[in-house]
PDB file of C-alpha atoms in Angstrom:
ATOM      1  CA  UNK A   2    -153.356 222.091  74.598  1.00 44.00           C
ATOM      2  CA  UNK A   3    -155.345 218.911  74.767  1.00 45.00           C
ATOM      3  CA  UNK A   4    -153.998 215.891  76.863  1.00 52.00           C
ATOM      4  CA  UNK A   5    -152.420 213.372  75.690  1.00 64.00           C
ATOM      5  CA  UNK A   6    -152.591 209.651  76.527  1.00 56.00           C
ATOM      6  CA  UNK A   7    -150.034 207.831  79.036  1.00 55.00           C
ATOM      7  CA  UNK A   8    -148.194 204.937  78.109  1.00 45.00           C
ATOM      8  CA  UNK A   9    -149.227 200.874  77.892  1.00 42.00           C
ATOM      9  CA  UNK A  10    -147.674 198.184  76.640  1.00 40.00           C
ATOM     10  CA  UNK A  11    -148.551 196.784  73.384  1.00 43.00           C
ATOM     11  CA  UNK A  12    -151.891 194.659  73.381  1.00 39.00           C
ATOM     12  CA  UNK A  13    -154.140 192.947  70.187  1.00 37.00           C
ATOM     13  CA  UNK A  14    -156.783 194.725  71.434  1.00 39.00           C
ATOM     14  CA  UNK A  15    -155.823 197.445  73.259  1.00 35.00           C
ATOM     15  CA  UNK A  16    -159.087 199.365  75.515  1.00 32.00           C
ATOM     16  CA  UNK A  17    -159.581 203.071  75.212  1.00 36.00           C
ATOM     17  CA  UNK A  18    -156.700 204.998  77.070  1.00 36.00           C
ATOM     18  CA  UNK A  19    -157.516 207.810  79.751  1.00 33.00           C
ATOM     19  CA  UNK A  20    -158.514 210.982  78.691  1.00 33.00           C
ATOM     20  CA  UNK A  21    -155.359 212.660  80.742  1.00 30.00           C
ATOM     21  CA  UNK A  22    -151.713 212.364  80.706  1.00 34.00           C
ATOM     22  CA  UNK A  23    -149.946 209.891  83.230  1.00 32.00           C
ATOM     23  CA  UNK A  24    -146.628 209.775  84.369  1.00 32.00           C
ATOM     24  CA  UNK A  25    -144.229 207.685  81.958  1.00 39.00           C
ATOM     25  CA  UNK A  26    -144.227 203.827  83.056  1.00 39.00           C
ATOM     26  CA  UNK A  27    -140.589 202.792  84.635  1.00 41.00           C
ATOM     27  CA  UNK A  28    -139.104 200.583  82.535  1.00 43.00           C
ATOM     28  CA  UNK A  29    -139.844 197.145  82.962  1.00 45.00           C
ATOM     29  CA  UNK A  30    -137.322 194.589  84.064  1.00 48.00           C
ATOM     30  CA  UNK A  31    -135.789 191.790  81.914  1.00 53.00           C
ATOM     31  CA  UNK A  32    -136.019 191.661  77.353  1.00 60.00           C
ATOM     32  CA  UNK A  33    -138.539 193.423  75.644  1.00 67.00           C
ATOM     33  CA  UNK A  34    -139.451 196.942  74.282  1.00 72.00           C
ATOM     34  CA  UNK A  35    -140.427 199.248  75.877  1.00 78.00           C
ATOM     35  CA  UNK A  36    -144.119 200.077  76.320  1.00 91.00           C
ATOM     36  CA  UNK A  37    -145.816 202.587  73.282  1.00 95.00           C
ATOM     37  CA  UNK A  38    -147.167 206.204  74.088  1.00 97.00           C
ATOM     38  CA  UNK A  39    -150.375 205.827  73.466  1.00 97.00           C
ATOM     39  CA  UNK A  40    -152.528 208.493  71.978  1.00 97.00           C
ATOM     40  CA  UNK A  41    -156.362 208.935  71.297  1.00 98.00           C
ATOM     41  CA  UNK A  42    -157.411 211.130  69.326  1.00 98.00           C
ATOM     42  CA  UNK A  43    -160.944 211.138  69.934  1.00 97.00           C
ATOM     43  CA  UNK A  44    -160.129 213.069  73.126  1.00 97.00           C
ATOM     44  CA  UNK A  45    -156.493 214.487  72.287  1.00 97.00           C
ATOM     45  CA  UNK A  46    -155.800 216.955  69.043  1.00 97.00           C
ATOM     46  CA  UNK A  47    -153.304 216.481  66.285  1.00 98.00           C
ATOM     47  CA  UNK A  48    -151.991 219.273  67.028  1.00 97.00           C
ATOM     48  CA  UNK A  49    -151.378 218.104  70.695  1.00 97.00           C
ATOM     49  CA  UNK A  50    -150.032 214.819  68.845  1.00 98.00           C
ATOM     50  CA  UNK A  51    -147.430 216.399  66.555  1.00 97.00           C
ATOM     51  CA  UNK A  52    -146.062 218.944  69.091  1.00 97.00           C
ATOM     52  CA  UNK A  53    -145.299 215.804  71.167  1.00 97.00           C
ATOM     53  CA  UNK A  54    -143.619 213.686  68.447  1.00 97.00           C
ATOM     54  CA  UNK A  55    -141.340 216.871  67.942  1.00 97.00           C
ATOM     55  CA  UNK A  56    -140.448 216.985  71.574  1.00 96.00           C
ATOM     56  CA  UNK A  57    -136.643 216.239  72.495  1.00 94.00           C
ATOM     57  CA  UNK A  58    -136.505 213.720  74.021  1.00 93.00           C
ATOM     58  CA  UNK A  59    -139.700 212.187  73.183  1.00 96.00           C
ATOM     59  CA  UNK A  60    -140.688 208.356  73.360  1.00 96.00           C
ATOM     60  CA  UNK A  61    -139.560 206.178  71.073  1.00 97.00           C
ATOM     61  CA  UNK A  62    -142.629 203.989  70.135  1.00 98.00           C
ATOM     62  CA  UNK A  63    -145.939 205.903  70.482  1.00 98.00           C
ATOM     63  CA  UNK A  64    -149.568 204.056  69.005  1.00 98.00           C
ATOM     64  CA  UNK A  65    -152.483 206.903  67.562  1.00 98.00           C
ATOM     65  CA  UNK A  66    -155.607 205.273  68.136  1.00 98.00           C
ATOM     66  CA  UNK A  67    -159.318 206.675  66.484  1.00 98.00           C
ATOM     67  CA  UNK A  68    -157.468 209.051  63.823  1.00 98.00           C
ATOM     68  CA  UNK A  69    -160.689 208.747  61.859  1.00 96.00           C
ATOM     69  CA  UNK A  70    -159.626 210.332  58.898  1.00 97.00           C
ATOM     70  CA  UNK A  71    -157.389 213.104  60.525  1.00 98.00           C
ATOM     71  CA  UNK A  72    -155.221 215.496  58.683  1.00 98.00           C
ATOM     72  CA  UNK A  73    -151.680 215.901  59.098  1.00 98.00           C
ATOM     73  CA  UNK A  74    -150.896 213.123  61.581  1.00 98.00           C
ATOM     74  CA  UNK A  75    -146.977 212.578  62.716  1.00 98.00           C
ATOM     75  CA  UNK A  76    -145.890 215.058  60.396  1.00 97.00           C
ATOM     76  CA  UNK A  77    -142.495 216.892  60.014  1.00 96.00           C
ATOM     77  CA  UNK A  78    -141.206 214.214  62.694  1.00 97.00           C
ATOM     78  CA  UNK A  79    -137.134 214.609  63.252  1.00 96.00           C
ATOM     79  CA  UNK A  80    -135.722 212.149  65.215  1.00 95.00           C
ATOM     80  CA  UNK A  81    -135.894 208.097  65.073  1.00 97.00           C
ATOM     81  CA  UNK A  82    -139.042 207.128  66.403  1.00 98.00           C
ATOM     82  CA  UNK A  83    -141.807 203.886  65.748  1.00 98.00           C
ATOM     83  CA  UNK A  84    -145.303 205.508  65.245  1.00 98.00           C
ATOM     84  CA  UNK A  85    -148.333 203.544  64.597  1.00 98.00           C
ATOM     85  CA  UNK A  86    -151.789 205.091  63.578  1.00 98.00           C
ATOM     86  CA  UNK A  87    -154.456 202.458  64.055  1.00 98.00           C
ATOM     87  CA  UNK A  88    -157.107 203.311  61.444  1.00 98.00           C
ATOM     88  CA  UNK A  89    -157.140 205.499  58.808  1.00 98.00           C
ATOM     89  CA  UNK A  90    -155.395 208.347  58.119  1.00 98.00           C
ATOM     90  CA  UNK A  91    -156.672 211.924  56.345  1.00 98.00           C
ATOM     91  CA  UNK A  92    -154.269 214.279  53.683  1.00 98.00           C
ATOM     92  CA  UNK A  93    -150.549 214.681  54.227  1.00 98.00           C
ATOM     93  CA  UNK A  94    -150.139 212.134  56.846  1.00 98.00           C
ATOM     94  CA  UNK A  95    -146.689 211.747  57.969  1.00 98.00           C
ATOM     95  CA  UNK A  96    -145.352 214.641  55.195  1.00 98.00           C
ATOM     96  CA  UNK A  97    -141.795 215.893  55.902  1.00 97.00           C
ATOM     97  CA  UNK A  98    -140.906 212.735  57.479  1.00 98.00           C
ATOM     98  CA  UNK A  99    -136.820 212.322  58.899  1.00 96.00           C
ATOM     99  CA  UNK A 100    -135.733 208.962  60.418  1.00 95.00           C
ATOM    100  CA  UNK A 101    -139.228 208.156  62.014  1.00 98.00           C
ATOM    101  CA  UNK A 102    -141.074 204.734  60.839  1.00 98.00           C
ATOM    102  CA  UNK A 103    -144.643 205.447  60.296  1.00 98.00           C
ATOM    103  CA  UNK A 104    -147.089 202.822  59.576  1.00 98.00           C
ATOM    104  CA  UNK A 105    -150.904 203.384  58.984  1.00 98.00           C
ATOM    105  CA  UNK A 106    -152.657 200.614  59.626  1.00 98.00           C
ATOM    106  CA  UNK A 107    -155.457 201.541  57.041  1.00 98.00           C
ATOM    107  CA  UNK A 108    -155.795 204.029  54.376  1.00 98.00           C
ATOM    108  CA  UNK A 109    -153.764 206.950  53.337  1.00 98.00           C
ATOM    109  CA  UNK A 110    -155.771 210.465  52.020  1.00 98.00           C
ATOM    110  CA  UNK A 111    -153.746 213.004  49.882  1.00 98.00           C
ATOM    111  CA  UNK A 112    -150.214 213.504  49.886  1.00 98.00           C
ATOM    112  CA  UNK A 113    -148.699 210.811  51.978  1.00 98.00           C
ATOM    113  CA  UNK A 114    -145.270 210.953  53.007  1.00 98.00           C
ATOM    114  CA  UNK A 115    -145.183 214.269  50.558  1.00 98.00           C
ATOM    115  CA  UNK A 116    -141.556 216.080  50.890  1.00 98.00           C
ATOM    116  CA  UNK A 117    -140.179 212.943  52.920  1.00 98.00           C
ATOM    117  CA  UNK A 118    -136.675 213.355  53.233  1.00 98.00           C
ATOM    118  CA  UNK A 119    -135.409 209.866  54.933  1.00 98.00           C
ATOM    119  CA  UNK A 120    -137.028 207.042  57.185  1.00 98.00           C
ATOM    120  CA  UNK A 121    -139.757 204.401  56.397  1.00 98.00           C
ATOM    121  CA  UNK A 122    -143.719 204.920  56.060  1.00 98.00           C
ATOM    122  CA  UNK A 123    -146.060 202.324  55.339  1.00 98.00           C
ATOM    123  CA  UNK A 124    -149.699 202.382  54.079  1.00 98.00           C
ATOM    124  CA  UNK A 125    -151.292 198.747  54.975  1.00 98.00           C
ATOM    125  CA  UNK A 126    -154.317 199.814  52.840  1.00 98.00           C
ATOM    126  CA  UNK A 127    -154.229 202.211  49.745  1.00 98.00           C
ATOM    127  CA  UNK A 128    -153.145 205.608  48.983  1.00 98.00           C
ATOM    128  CA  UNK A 129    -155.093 208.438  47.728  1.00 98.00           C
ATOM    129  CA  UNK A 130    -153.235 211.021  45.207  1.00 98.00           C
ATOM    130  CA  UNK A 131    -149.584 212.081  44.966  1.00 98.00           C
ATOM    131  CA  UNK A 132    -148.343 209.789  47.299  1.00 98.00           C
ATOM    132  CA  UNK A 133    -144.666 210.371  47.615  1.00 98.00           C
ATOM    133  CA  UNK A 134    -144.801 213.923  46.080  1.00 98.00           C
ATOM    134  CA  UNK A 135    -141.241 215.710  46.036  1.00 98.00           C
ATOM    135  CA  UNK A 136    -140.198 213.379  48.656  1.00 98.00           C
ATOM    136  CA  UNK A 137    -136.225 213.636  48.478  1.00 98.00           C
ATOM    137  CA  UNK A 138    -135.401 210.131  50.275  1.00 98.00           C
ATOM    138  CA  UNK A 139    -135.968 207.250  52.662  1.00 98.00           C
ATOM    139  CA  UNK A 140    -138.717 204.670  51.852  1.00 98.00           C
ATOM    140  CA  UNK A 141    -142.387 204.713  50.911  1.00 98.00           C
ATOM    141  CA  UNK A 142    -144.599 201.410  50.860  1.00 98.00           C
ATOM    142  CA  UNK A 143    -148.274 201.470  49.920  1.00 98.00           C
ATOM    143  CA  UNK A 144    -149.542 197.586  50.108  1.00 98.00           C
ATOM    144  CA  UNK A 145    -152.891 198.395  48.494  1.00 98.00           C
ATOM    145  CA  UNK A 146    -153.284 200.978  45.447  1.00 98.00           C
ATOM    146  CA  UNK A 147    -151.815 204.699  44.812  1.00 98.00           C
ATOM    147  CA  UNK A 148    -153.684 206.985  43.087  1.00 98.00           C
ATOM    148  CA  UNK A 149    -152.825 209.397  40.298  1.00 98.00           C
ATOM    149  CA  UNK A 150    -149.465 211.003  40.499  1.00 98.00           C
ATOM    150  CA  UNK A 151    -147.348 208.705  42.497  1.00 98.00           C
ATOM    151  CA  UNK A 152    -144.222 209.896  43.248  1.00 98.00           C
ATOM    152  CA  UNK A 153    -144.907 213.458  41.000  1.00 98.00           C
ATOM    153  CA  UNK A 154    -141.516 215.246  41.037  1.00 97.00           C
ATOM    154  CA  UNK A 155    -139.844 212.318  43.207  1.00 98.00           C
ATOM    155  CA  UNK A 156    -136.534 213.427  43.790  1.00 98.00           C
ATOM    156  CA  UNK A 157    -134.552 210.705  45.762  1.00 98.00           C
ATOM    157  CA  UNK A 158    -137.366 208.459  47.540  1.00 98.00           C
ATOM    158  CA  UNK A 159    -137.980 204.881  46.892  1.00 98.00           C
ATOM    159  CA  UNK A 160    -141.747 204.069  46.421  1.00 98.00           C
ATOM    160  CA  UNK A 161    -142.808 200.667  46.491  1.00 98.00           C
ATOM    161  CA  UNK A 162    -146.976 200.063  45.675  1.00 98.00           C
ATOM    162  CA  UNK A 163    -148.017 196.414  46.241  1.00 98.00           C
ATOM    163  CA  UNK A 164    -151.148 197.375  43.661  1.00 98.00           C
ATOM    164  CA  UNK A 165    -151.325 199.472  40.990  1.00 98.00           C
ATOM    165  CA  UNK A 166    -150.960 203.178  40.139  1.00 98.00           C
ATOM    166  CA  UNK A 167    -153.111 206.178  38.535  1.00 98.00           C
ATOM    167  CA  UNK A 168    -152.397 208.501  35.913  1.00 98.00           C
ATOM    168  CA  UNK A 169    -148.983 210.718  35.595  1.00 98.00           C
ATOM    169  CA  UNK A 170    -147.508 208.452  38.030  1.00 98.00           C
ATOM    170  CA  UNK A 171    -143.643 209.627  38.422  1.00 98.00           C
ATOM    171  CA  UNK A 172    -144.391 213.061  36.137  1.00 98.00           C
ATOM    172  CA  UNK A 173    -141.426 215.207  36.469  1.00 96.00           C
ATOM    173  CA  UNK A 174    -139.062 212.291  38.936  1.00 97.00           C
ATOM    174  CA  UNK A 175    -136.107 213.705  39.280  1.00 96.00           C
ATOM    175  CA  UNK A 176    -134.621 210.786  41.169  1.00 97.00           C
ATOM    176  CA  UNK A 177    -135.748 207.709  43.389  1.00 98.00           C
ATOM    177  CA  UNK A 178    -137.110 204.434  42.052  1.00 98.00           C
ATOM    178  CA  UNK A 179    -140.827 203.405  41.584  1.00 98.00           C
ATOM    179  CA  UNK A 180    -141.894 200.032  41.841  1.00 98.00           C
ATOM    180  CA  UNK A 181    -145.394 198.925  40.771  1.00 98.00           C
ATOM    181  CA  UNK A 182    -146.290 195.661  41.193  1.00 98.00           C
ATOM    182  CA  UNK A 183    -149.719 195.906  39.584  1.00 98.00           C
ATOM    183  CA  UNK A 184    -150.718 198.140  36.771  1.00 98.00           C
ATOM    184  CA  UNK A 185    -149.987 201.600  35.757  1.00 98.00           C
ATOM    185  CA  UNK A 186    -152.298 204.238  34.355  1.00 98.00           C
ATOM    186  CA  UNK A 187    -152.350 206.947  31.522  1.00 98.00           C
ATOM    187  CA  UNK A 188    -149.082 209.385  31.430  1.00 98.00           C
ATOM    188  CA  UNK A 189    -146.370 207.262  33.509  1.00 98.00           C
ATOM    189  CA  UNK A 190    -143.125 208.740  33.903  1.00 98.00           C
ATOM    190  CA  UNK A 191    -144.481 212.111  31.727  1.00 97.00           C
ATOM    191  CA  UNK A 192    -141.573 214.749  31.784  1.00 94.00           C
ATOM    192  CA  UNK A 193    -139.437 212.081  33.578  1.00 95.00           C
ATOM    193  CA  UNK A 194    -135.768 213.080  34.726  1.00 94.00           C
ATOM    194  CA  UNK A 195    -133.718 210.132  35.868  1.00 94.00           C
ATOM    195  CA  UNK A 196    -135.825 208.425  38.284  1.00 97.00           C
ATOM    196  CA  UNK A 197    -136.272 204.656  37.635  1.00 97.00           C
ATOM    197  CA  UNK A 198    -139.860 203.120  37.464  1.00 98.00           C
ATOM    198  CA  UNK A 199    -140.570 199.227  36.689  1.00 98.00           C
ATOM    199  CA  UNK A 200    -144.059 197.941  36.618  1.00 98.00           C
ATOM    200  CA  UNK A 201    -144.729 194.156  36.813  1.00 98.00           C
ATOM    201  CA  UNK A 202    -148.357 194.547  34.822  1.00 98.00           C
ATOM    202  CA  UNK A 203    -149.494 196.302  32.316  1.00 98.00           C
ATOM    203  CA  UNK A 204    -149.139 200.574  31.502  1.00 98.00           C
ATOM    204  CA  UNK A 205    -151.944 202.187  29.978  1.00 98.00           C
ATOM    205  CA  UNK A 206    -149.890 204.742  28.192  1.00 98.00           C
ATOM    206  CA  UNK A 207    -146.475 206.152  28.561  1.00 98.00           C
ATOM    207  CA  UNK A 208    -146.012 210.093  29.299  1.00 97.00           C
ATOM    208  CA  UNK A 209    -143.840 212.705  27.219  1.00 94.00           C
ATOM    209  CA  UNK A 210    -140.041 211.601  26.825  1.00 93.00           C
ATOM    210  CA  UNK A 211    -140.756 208.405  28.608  1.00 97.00           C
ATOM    211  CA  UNK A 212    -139.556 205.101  27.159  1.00 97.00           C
ATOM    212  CA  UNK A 213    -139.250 201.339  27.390  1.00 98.00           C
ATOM    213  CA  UNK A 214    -135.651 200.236  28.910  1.00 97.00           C
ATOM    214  CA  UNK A 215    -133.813 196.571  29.435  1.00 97.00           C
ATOM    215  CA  UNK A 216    -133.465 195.400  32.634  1.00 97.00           C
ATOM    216  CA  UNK A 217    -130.278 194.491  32.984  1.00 97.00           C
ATOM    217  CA  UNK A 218    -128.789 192.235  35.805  1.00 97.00           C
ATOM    218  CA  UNK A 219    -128.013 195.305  38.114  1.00 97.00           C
ATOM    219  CA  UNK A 220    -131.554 196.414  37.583  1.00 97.00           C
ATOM    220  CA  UNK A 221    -132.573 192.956  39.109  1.00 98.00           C
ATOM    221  CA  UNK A 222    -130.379 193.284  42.071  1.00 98.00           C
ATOM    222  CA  UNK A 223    -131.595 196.641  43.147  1.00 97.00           C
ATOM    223  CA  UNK A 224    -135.369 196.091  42.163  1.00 98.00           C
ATOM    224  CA  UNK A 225    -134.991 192.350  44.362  1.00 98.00           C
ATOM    225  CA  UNK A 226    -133.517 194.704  47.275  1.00 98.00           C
ATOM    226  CA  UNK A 227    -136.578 197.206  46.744  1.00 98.00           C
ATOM    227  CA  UNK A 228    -139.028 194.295  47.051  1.00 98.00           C
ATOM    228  CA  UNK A 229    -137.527 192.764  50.027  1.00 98.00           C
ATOM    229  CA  UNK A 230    -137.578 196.245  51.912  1.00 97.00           C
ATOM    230  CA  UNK A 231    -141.326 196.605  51.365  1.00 98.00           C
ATOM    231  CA  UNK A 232    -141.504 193.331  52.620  1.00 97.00           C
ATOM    232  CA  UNK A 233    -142.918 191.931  49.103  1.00 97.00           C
ATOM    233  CA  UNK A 234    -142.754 188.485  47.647  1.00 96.00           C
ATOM    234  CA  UNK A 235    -142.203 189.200  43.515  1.00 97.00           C
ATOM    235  CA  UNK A 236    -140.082 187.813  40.947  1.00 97.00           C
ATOM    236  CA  UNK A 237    -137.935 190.604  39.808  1.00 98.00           C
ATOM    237  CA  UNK A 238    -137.509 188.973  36.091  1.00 97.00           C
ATOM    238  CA  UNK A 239    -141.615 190.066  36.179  1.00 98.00           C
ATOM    239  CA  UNK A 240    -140.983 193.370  35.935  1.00 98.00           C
ATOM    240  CA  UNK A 241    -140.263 195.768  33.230  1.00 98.00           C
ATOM    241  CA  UNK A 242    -138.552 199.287  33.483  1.00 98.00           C
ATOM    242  CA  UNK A 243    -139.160 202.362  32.283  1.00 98.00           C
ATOM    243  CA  UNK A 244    -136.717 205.753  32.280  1.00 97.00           C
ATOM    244  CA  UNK A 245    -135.952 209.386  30.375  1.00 96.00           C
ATOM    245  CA  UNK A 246    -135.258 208.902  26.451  1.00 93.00           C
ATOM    246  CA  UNK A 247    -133.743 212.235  27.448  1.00 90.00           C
ATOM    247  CA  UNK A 248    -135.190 214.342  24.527  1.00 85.00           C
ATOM    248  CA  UNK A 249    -136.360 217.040  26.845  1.00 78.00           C
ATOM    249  CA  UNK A 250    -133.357 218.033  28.319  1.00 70.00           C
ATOM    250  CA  UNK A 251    -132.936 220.805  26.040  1.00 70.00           C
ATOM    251  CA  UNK A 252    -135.405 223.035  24.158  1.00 69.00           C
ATOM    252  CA  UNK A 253    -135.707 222.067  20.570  1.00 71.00           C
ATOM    253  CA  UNK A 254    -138.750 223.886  18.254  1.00 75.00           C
ATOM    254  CA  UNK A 255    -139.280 220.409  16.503  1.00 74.00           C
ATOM    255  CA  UNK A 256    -140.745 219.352  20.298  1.00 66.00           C
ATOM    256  CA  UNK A 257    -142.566 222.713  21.258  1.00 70.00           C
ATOM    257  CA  UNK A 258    -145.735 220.188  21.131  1.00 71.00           C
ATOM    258  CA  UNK A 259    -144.056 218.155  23.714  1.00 63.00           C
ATOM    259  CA  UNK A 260    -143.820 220.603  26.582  1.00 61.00           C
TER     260      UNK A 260
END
């Protein structure tokens, strides 16, 4: 198994770790956190990576430096945890995600956060496809864009995209809310459930069974709570919401064309 990185405290521009694991810095006296694990993966693998975020009893604040596009980074993680990948991250980063607080501090490839079932990630950039896919709960935020099929078959997470969205965003969301503060493409909400989606800007098209609905004054509590989770600074009253006209539910011939 490749080495992994020893530990150093925070810095704005932190130098290249060592290639070789050191022993765990004491904790230092007086306030303060304490210092990251840092790992680099030009010289350590992900797989090295992930088998030390799973480990019990693992650090509690680690920093990925050079992920260069890397697959699968900080997936599955379990327990509560800080991670920060500095750069740009490749498909299905942070996917299966429990408690953990991921931020990518650049772009997101395929699938991020995919089959999340509580914590926080963050994309400070923009998010390739499916972002959010059959994630069951905790909270997604993408600052930039998300490509098509945001949130497809959402069932419980919370996705909040600072930009706007691709086609058959939400298609099949089961539960969760999706916040868009830009635009939204083709198809939104197609074959929708009961997941909420509101969109501050314009939708290109609505998808099968999906429908304009009023935002009423609890809808404007929750969405201002959404917003100020994601850390976003939007007027609420801007957006619009969009659910299930419920027509799907059950099988009807007159809507064969439908399904």
């Amino acid at each position: 198994m490749a080495a992994l990185t020893g530990t150093v405290p925070d810095a704005p521009d932190p130098t290249r770790a060592p290639a070789h694991a050191t022993t765990r810095a004491p904790g230092r006296a007086g306030p303060g956190p304490a210092p990251a694990t840092v790992v680099d993966l030009s010289v350590s693998s992900v797989r090295a990576l992930n088998q030390a975020l799973h480990a019990p009893g693992a650090a509690a604040r680690w920093r990925v430096l050079e992920p260069r596009g890397a697959h699968n980074v900080a997936c599955g993680i379990g327990q509560e945890m800080t991670v920060d990948i500095e750069g740009h991250a490749g498909y299905y980063c942070a996917g299966m995600n429990q408690r953990a607080s991921v931020t990518v501090h650049g772009n997101a490839g395929v699938g991020v956060a995919e089959n999340m079932m509580s914590g926080t990630v963050r994309v400070r950039g923009s998010a390739s496809q499916s972002a959010g896919a059959t994630a069951h709960g905790g909270l997604l935020v993408v600052e930039g864009d998300a490509a098509a099929r945001c949130g497809i078959s959402m069932k419980g997470v919370d996705i909040v995209v600072g930009g706007s969205v691709g086609h058959m965003s939400a298609f099949m969301g089961q539960a969760g809310r999706l916040v868009v503060c830009g635009d939204a493409g083709d198809g939104l909400g197609d074959s929708l459930y009961e997941a909420r989606i509101y969109v501050k800007g314009t939708v290109r098209s609505l998808g099968a069974d999906c429908v304009e609905k009023p935002v009423r004054d609890e809808h404007l509590l929750e969405l201002a709570e959404l917003l100020k989770a994601a850390g976003l600074d939007e007027d609420p009253a801007a957006f619009r919401r969009y659910g299930s006209a419920r027509e799907l539910y059950h099988f009807r011939v007159d809507n064969a064309g439908a399904y």
